[in-house]
Amino acid sequence: QQPVQSPQAVILREGEDAVINCSSSKALYSVHWYRQKHGEAPVFLMILLKGGEQKGHEKISASFNEKKQQSSLYLTASQLSYSGTYFCEVSGNTGKLIFGQGTTLQVKP
Amino acid sequence: EPEVTQTPSHQVTQMGQEVILRCVPISNHLYFYWYRQILGQKVEFLVSFYNNEISEKSEIFDDQFSVERPDGSNFTLKIRSTKLEDSAMYFCASRATGRWYGYTFGSGTRLTVV
């Protein structure tokens, strides 16, 4: 079952914050977050495992809520370089990997 | 910084032909993956490979597809009897052992079936 990402698209001004959510109808074991710029390969941002830990990567952090079967990606003080499509990839206890449909983020000056 | 290398960057093939997409994962990585992305759509998982065997595969990865690690460095994806709908960007990825490591993707092979 494909995870559902919301919102589908976000437009920000430089310096603004954004939250991207990734929800699954099934129990999650791990969540990976990636950013993909147009015409390029996805770039790994971070991984979160069962346990609800929050991780950070520069001004980008994420949380994993097992009860809600949801992960959220937080982008603070956005920069132009943050523009791209953000994907979550989830796995359940079978290890099967499924990408969300993506959230397009556009940061304007 | 270590890279995953994919060749060719672009492959054009006639419908019904067989293609082999090649990948050189990062040398100390033990987990290997193939993904597919049709133009304008999301990334789709095809197959994962560990210890010289397939560990997981998606519904897309049917008998038309096969993977192989013919030597210590290459990881290949073979697509038999290509169809128009196989046209996509194919990404190879590899990962180190350990819970906290994410995947490093190659730059992809754009496959065009005509």
mmCIF file of C-alpha atoms in Angstrom:
data_model
loop_
_atom_site.group_PDB
_atom_site.id
_atom_site.type_symbol
_atom_site.label_atom_id
_atom_site.label_comp_id
_atom_site.label_asym_id
_atom_site.label_seq_id
_atom_site.Cartn_x
_atom_site.Cartn_y
_atom_site.Cartn_z
ATOM 1 C CA GLN A 1 0.000 0.000 0.000
ATOM 2 C CA GLN A 2 1.510 3.278 -1.160
ATOM 3 C CA PRO A 3 2.094 5.865 1.588
ATOM 4 C CA VAL A 4 0.201 9.115 1.132
ATOM 5 C CA GLN A 5 2.131 12.355 1.183
ATOM 6 C CA SER A 6 0.624 15.725 1.919
ATOM 7 C CA PRO A 7 0.557 18.346 0.696
ATOM 8 C CA GLN A 8 1.124 17.492 -2.971
ATOM 9 C CA ALA A 9 2.814 20.831 -3.619
ATOM 10 C CA VAL A 10 4.152 23.719 -1.579
ATOM 11 C CA ILE A 11 5.354 27.158 -2.616
ATOM 12 C CA LEU A 12 7.440 29.077 -0.098
ATOM 13 C CA ARG A 13 9.424 32.255 0.162
ATOM 14 C CA GLU A 14 13.042 31.958 1.268
ATOM 15 C CA GLY A 15 13.226 31.749 5.039
ATOM 16 C CA GLU A 16 9.765 30.252 5.520
ATOM 17 C CA ASP A 17 9.095 26.872 7.100
ATOM 18 C CA ALA A 18 7.304 23.840 5.698
ATOM 19 C CA VAL A 19 6.072 20.469 6.902
ATOM 20 C CA ILE A 20 5.585 17.453 4.649
ATOM 21 C CA ASN A 21 3.658 14.470 5.964
ATOM 22 C CA CYS A 22 3.836 10.813 4.986
ATOM 23 C CA SER A 23 1.079 8.483 6.179
ATOM 24 C CA SER A 24 0.687 4.760 5.862
ATOM 25 C CA SER A 25 -2.315 2.508 6.357
ATOM 26 C CA LYS A 26 -0.005 -0.265 7.587
ATOM 27 C CA ALA A 27 2.422 -0.538 10.488
ATOM 28 C CA LEU A 28 5.766 1.004 9.657
ATOM 29 C CA TYR A 29 9.213 -0.278 10.454
ATOM 30 C CA SER A 30 11.242 2.457 8.826
ATOM 31 C CA VAL A 31 10.852 5.663 6.855
ATOM 32 C CA HIS A 32 13.388 7.148 4.474
ATOM 33 C CA TRP A 33 13.223 10.673 3.136
ATOM 34 C CA TYR A 34 14.713 11.744 -0.200
ATOM 35 C CA ARG A 35 14.897 14.911 -2.245
ATOM 36 C CA GLN A 36 14.977 14.777 -6.021
ATOM 37 C CA LYS A 37 15.744 17.710 -8.258
ATOM 38 C CA HIS A 38 14.439 17.708 -11.805
ATOM 39 C CA GLY A 39 16.454 15.387 -14.034
ATOM 40 C CA GLU A 40 18.599 14.095 -11.183
ATOM 41 C CA ALA A 41 18.688 11.023 -8.979
ATOM 42 C CA PRO A 42 17.045 11.049 -5.530
ATOM 43 C CA VAL A 43 19.360 12.097 -2.728
ATOM 44 C CA PHE A 44 19.043 10.456 0.651
ATOM 45 C CA LEU A 45 18.193 12.871 3.472
ATOM 46 C CA MET A 46 17.593 10.683 6.506
ATOM 47 C CA ILE A 47 16.196 7.437 7.854
ATOM 48 C CA LEU A 48 13.928 6.954 10.839
ATOM 49 C CA LEU A 49 13.351 3.611 12.484
ATOM 50 C CA LYS A 50 10.653 2.347 14.838
ATOM 51 C CA GLY A 51 11.010 4.160 18.128
ATOM 52 C CA GLY A 52 9.687 7.612 17.304
ATOM 53 C CA GLU A 53 13.088 9.249 17.204
ATOM 54 C CA GLN A 54 13.478 12.609 15.613
ATOM 55 C CA LYS A 55 16.485 13.122 13.397
ATOM 56 C CA GLY A 56 18.025 16.165 11.887
ATOM 57 C CA HIS A 57 20.075 17.086 8.870
ATOM 58 C CA GLU A 58 21.146 20.740 8.751
ATOM 59 C CA LYS A 59 17.861 22.674 8.891
ATOM 60 C CA ILE A 60 15.837 19.653 7.881
ATOM 61 C CA SER A 61 14.510 17.302 10.537
ATOM 62 C CA ALA A 62 11.953 14.546 10.702
ATOM 63 C CA SER A 63 9.833 12.641 13.172
ATOM 64 C CA PHE A 64 8.284 9.195 13.136
ATOM 65 C CA ASN A 65 5.052 8.524 14.986
ATOM 66 C CA GLU A 66 4.428 4.782 15.149
ATOM 67 C CA LYS A 67 0.943 5.084 16.628
ATOM 68 C CA LYS A 68 -0.223 7.361 13.846
ATOM 69 C CA GLN A 69 1.823 5.419 11.273
ATOM 70 C CA GLN A 70 3.092 8.738 10.071
ATOM 71 C CA SER A 71 6.331 10.571 9.485
ATOM 72 C CA SER A 72 6.756 14.310 9.074
ATOM 73 C CA LEU A 73 9.612 16.191 7.441
ATOM 74 C CA TYR A 74 10.297 19.683 8.782
ATOM 75 C CA LEU A 75 12.123 22.254 6.686
ATOM 76 C CA THR A 76 13.018 25.396 8.579
ATOM 77 C CA ALA A 77 14.242 28.701 7.195
ATOM 78 C CA SER A 78 13.996 27.304 3.675
ATOM 79 C CA GLN A 79 16.664 28.081 1.113
ATOM 80 C CA LEU A 80 16.432 28.176 -2.670
ATOM 81 C CA SER A 81 18.418 24.928 -2.752
ATOM 82 C CA TYR A 82 15.579 23.132 -0.944
ATOM 83 C CA SER A 83 13.452 23.232 -4.084
ATOM 84 C CA GLY A 84 12.671 19.822 -5.500
ATOM 85 C CA THR A 85 10.394 16.855 -4.997
ATOM 86 C CA TYR A 86 10.458 15.163 -1.620
ATOM 87 C CA PHE A 87 9.671 11.484 -1.364
ATOM 88 C CA CYS A 88 9.153 9.320 1.650
ATOM 89 C CA GLU A 89 9.893 5.623 1.312
ATOM 90 C CA VAL A 90 8.447 3.261 3.853
ATOM 91 C CA SER A 91 8.901 -0.347 4.792
ATOM 92 C CA GLY A 92 6.831 -2.604 6.963
ATOM 93 C CA ASN A 93 8.014 -5.726 8.708
ATOM 94 C CA THR A 94 8.293 -7.559 5.383
ATOM 95 C CA GLY A 95 11.039 -5.184 4.307
ATOM 96 C CA LYS A 96 9.181 -4.216 1.147
ATOM 97 C CA LEU A 97 10.007 -0.686 0.070
ATOM 98 C CA ILE A 98 7.365 1.678 -1.254
ATOM 99 C CA PHE A 99 7.740 5.313 -2.280
ATOM 100 C CA GLY A 100 5.109 7.956 -1.698
ATOM 101 C CA GLN A 101 3.875 9.938 -4.685
ATOM 102 C CA GLY A 102 6.078 12.913 -3.818
ATOM 103 C CA THR A 103 5.632 16.503 -2.633
ATOM 104 C CA THR A 104 6.883 19.261 -4.893
ATOM 105 C CA LEU A 105 8.491 22.116 -3.013
ATOM 106 C CA GLN A 106 9.293 25.404 -4.704
ATOM 107 C CA VAL A 107 11.220 28.056 -2.800
ATOM 108 C CA LYS A 108 11.083 31.530 -4.278
ATOM 109 C CA PRO A 109 13.432 34.452 -3.513
ATOM 110 C CA GLU B 1 32.873 11.069 -2.162
ATOM 111 C CA PRO B 2 32.119 7.488 -3.282
ATOM 112 C CA GLU B 3 29.606 7.208 -6.108
ATOM 113 C CA VAL B 4 27.332 4.645 -7.667
ATOM 114 C CA THR B 5 28.113 4.536 -11.384
ATOM 115 C CA GLN B 6 25.558 3.578 -14.019
ATOM 116 C CA THR B 7 26.115 2.895 -17.694
ATOM 117 C CA PRO B 8 24.956 3.786 -20.249
ATOM 118 C CA SER B 9 23.381 7.107 -19.340
ATOM 119 C CA HIS B 10 20.901 6.730 -22.193
ATOM 120 C CA GLN B 11 19.856 3.603 -24.076
ATOM 121 C CA VAL B 12 17.524 3.463 -27.045
ATOM 122 C CA THR B 13 16.240 0.039 -28.022
ATOM 123 C CA GLN B 14 13.642 -1.440 -30.317
ATOM 124 C CA MET B 15 10.579 -3.072 -28.886
ATOM 125 C CA GLY B 16 11.173 -6.768 -28.296
ATOM 126 C CA GLN B 17 14.917 -6.418 -27.812
ATOM 127 C CA GLU B 18 16.813 -7.276 -24.651
ATOM 128 C CA VAL B 19 18.765 -4.648 -22.735
ATOM 129 C CA ILE B 20 21.268 -4.861 -19.921
ATOM 130 C CA LEU B 21 21.692 -1.912 -17.615
ATOM 131 C CA ARG B 22 24.906 -1.796 -15.672
ATOM 132 C CA CYS B 23 25.750 -0.468 -12.237
ATOM 133 C CA VAL B 24 28.903 -0.317 -10.156
ATOM 134 C CA PRO B 25 27.844 0.096 -6.507
ATOM 135 C CA ILE B 26 30.037 1.675 -3.862
ATOM 136 C CA SER B 27 32.767 -0.819 -3.086
ATOM 137 C CA ASN B 28 32.041 -1.609 0.575
ATOM 138 C CA HIS B 29 28.252 -1.670 0.183
ATOM 139 C CA LEU B 30 26.490 -4.997 0.438
ATOM 140 C CA TYR B 31 22.869 -4.116 -0.373
ATOM 141 C CA PHE B 32 21.905 -3.290 -3.950
ATOM 142 C CA TYR B 33 18.675 -2.033 -5.462
ATOM 143 C CA TRP B 34 17.039 -1.172 -8.757
ATOM 144 C CA TYR B 35 14.329 1.461 -9.026
ATOM 145 C CA ARG B 36 12.356 2.782 -11.963
ATOM 146 C CA GLN B 37 10.873 6.216 -12.591
ATOM 147 C CA ILE B 38 8.563 6.805 -15.514
ATOM 148 C CA LEU B 39 8.779 10.399 -16.692
ATOM 149 C CA GLY B 40 6.801 12.683 -14.404
ATOM 150 C CA GLN B 41 5.889 9.925 -11.980
ATOM 151 C CA LYS B 42 7.133 8.686 -8.644
ATOM 152 C CA VAL B 43 10.084 6.403 -8.060
ATOM 153 C CA GLU B 44 9.113 2.717 -8.006
ATOM 154 C CA PHE B 45 10.998 -0.045 -6.245
ATOM 155 C CA LEU B 46 11.903 -2.999 -8.456
ATOM 156 C CA VAL B 47 14.212 -5.301 -6.549
ATOM 157 C CA SER B 48 16.690 -5.561 -3.705
ATOM 158 C CA PHE B 49 19.723 -7.858 -3.709
ATOM 159 C CA TYR B 50 21.897 -9.077 -0.865
ATOM 160 C CA ASN B 51 24.368 -11.886 -0.470
ATOM 161 C CA ASN B 52 24.084 -12.848 -4.131
ATOM 162 C CA GLU B 53 20.358 -13.306 -4.124
ATOM 163 C CA ILE B 54 17.155 -11.347 -4.448
ATOM 164 C CA SER B 55 15.855 -10.344 -1.014
ATOM 165 C CA GLU B 56 12.725 -8.502 -2.095
ATOM 166 C CA LYS B 57 10.974 -7.684 -5.355
ATOM 167 C CA SER B 58 7.918 -5.705 -6.381
ATOM 168 C CA GLU B 59 5.001 -6.716 -8.571
ATOM 169 C CA ILE B 60 6.683 -4.885 -11.439
ATOM 170 C CA PHE B 61 9.671 -7.222 -11.299
ATOM 171 C CA ASP B 62 8.201 -10.150 -13.206
ATOM 172 C CA ASP B 63 9.827 -12.796 -15.406
ATOM 173 C CA GLN B 64 10.785 -10.120 -17.907
ATOM 174 C CA PHE B 65 13.388 -8.819 -15.470
ATOM 175 C CA SER B 66 16.456 -10.385 -13.921
ATOM 176 C CA VAL B 67 19.406 -9.168 -11.895
ATOM 177 C CA GLU B 68 22.901 -10.448 -11.616
ATOM 178 C CA ARG B 69 26.139 -9.690 -9.885
ATOM 179 C CA PRO B 70 28.499 -11.253 -12.433
ATOM 180 C CA ASP B 71 31.672 -10.251 -10.605
ATOM 181 C CA GLY B 72 32.742 -8.438 -7.461
ATOM 182 C CA SER B 73 31.930 -4.976 -8.729
ATOM 183 C CA ASN B 74 29.069 -4.973 -11.260
ATOM 184 C CA PHE B 75 25.350 -5.288 -10.651
ATOM 185 C CA THR B 76 23.173 -5.633 -13.734
ATOM 186 C CA LEU B 77 19.500 -5.412 -14.604
ATOM 187 C CA LYS B 78 18.392 -7.345 -17.663
ATOM 188 C CA ILE B 79 15.093 -6.564 -19.347
ATOM 189 C CA ARG B 80 13.939 -9.107 -21.899
ATOM 190 C CA SER B 81 11.489 -8.449 -24.754
ATOM 191 C CA THR B 82 11.251 -4.749 -24.007
ATOM 192 C CA LYS B 83 7.899 -3.024 -24.338
ATOM 193 C CA LEU B 84 7.079 0.632 -24.935
ATOM 194 C CA GLU B 85 5.945 0.969 -21.331
ATOM 195 C CA ASP B 86 9.400 -0.055 -20.103
ATOM 196 C CA SER B 87 10.622 3.373 -21.157
ATOM 197 C CA ALA B 88 11.750 5.062 -17.947
ATOM 198 C CA MET B 89 14.732 6.191 -15.938
ATOM 199 C CA TYR B 90 16.277 3.255 -14.129
ATOM 200 C CA PHE B 91 18.210 3.988 -10.963
ATOM 201 C CA CYS B 92 20.622 1.702 -9.206
ATOM 202 C CA ALA B 93 21.290 2.253 -5.501
ATOM 203 C CA SER B 94 23.516 0.691 -2.886
ATOM 204 C CA ARG B 95 23.650 0.800 0.879
ATOM 205 C CA ALA B 96 26.161 -0.001 3.578
ATOM 206 C CA THR B 97 25.416 -2.497 6.340
ATOM 207 C CA GLY B 98 23.845 -0.960 9.404
ATOM 208 C CA ARG B 99 20.437 0.331 10.437
ATOM 209 C CA TRP B 100 21.098 4.016 9.913
ATOM 210 C CA TYR B 101 22.489 4.041 6.410
ATOM 211 C CA GLY B 102 20.406 5.305 3.531
ATOM 212 C CA TYR B 103 20.814 4.548 -0.107
ATOM 213 C CA THR B 104 23.205 6.199 -2.518
ATOM 214 C CA PHE B 105 21.654 6.428 -5.958
ATOM 215 C CA GLY B 106 23.435 6.375 -9.280
ATOM 216 C CA SER B 107 22.637 9.072 -11.816
ATOM 217 C CA GLY B 108 20.395 6.686 -13.740
ATOM 218 C CA THR B 109 20.009 5.164 -17.183
ATOM 219 C CA ARG B 110 17.281 6.603 -19.369
ATOM 220 C CA LEU B 111 15.794 3.726 -21.339
ATOM 221 C CA THR B 112 13.764 4.609 -24.407
ATOM 222 C CA VAL B 113 11.924 1.791 -26.167
ATOM 223 C CA VAL B 114 10.834 2.626 -29.705
#
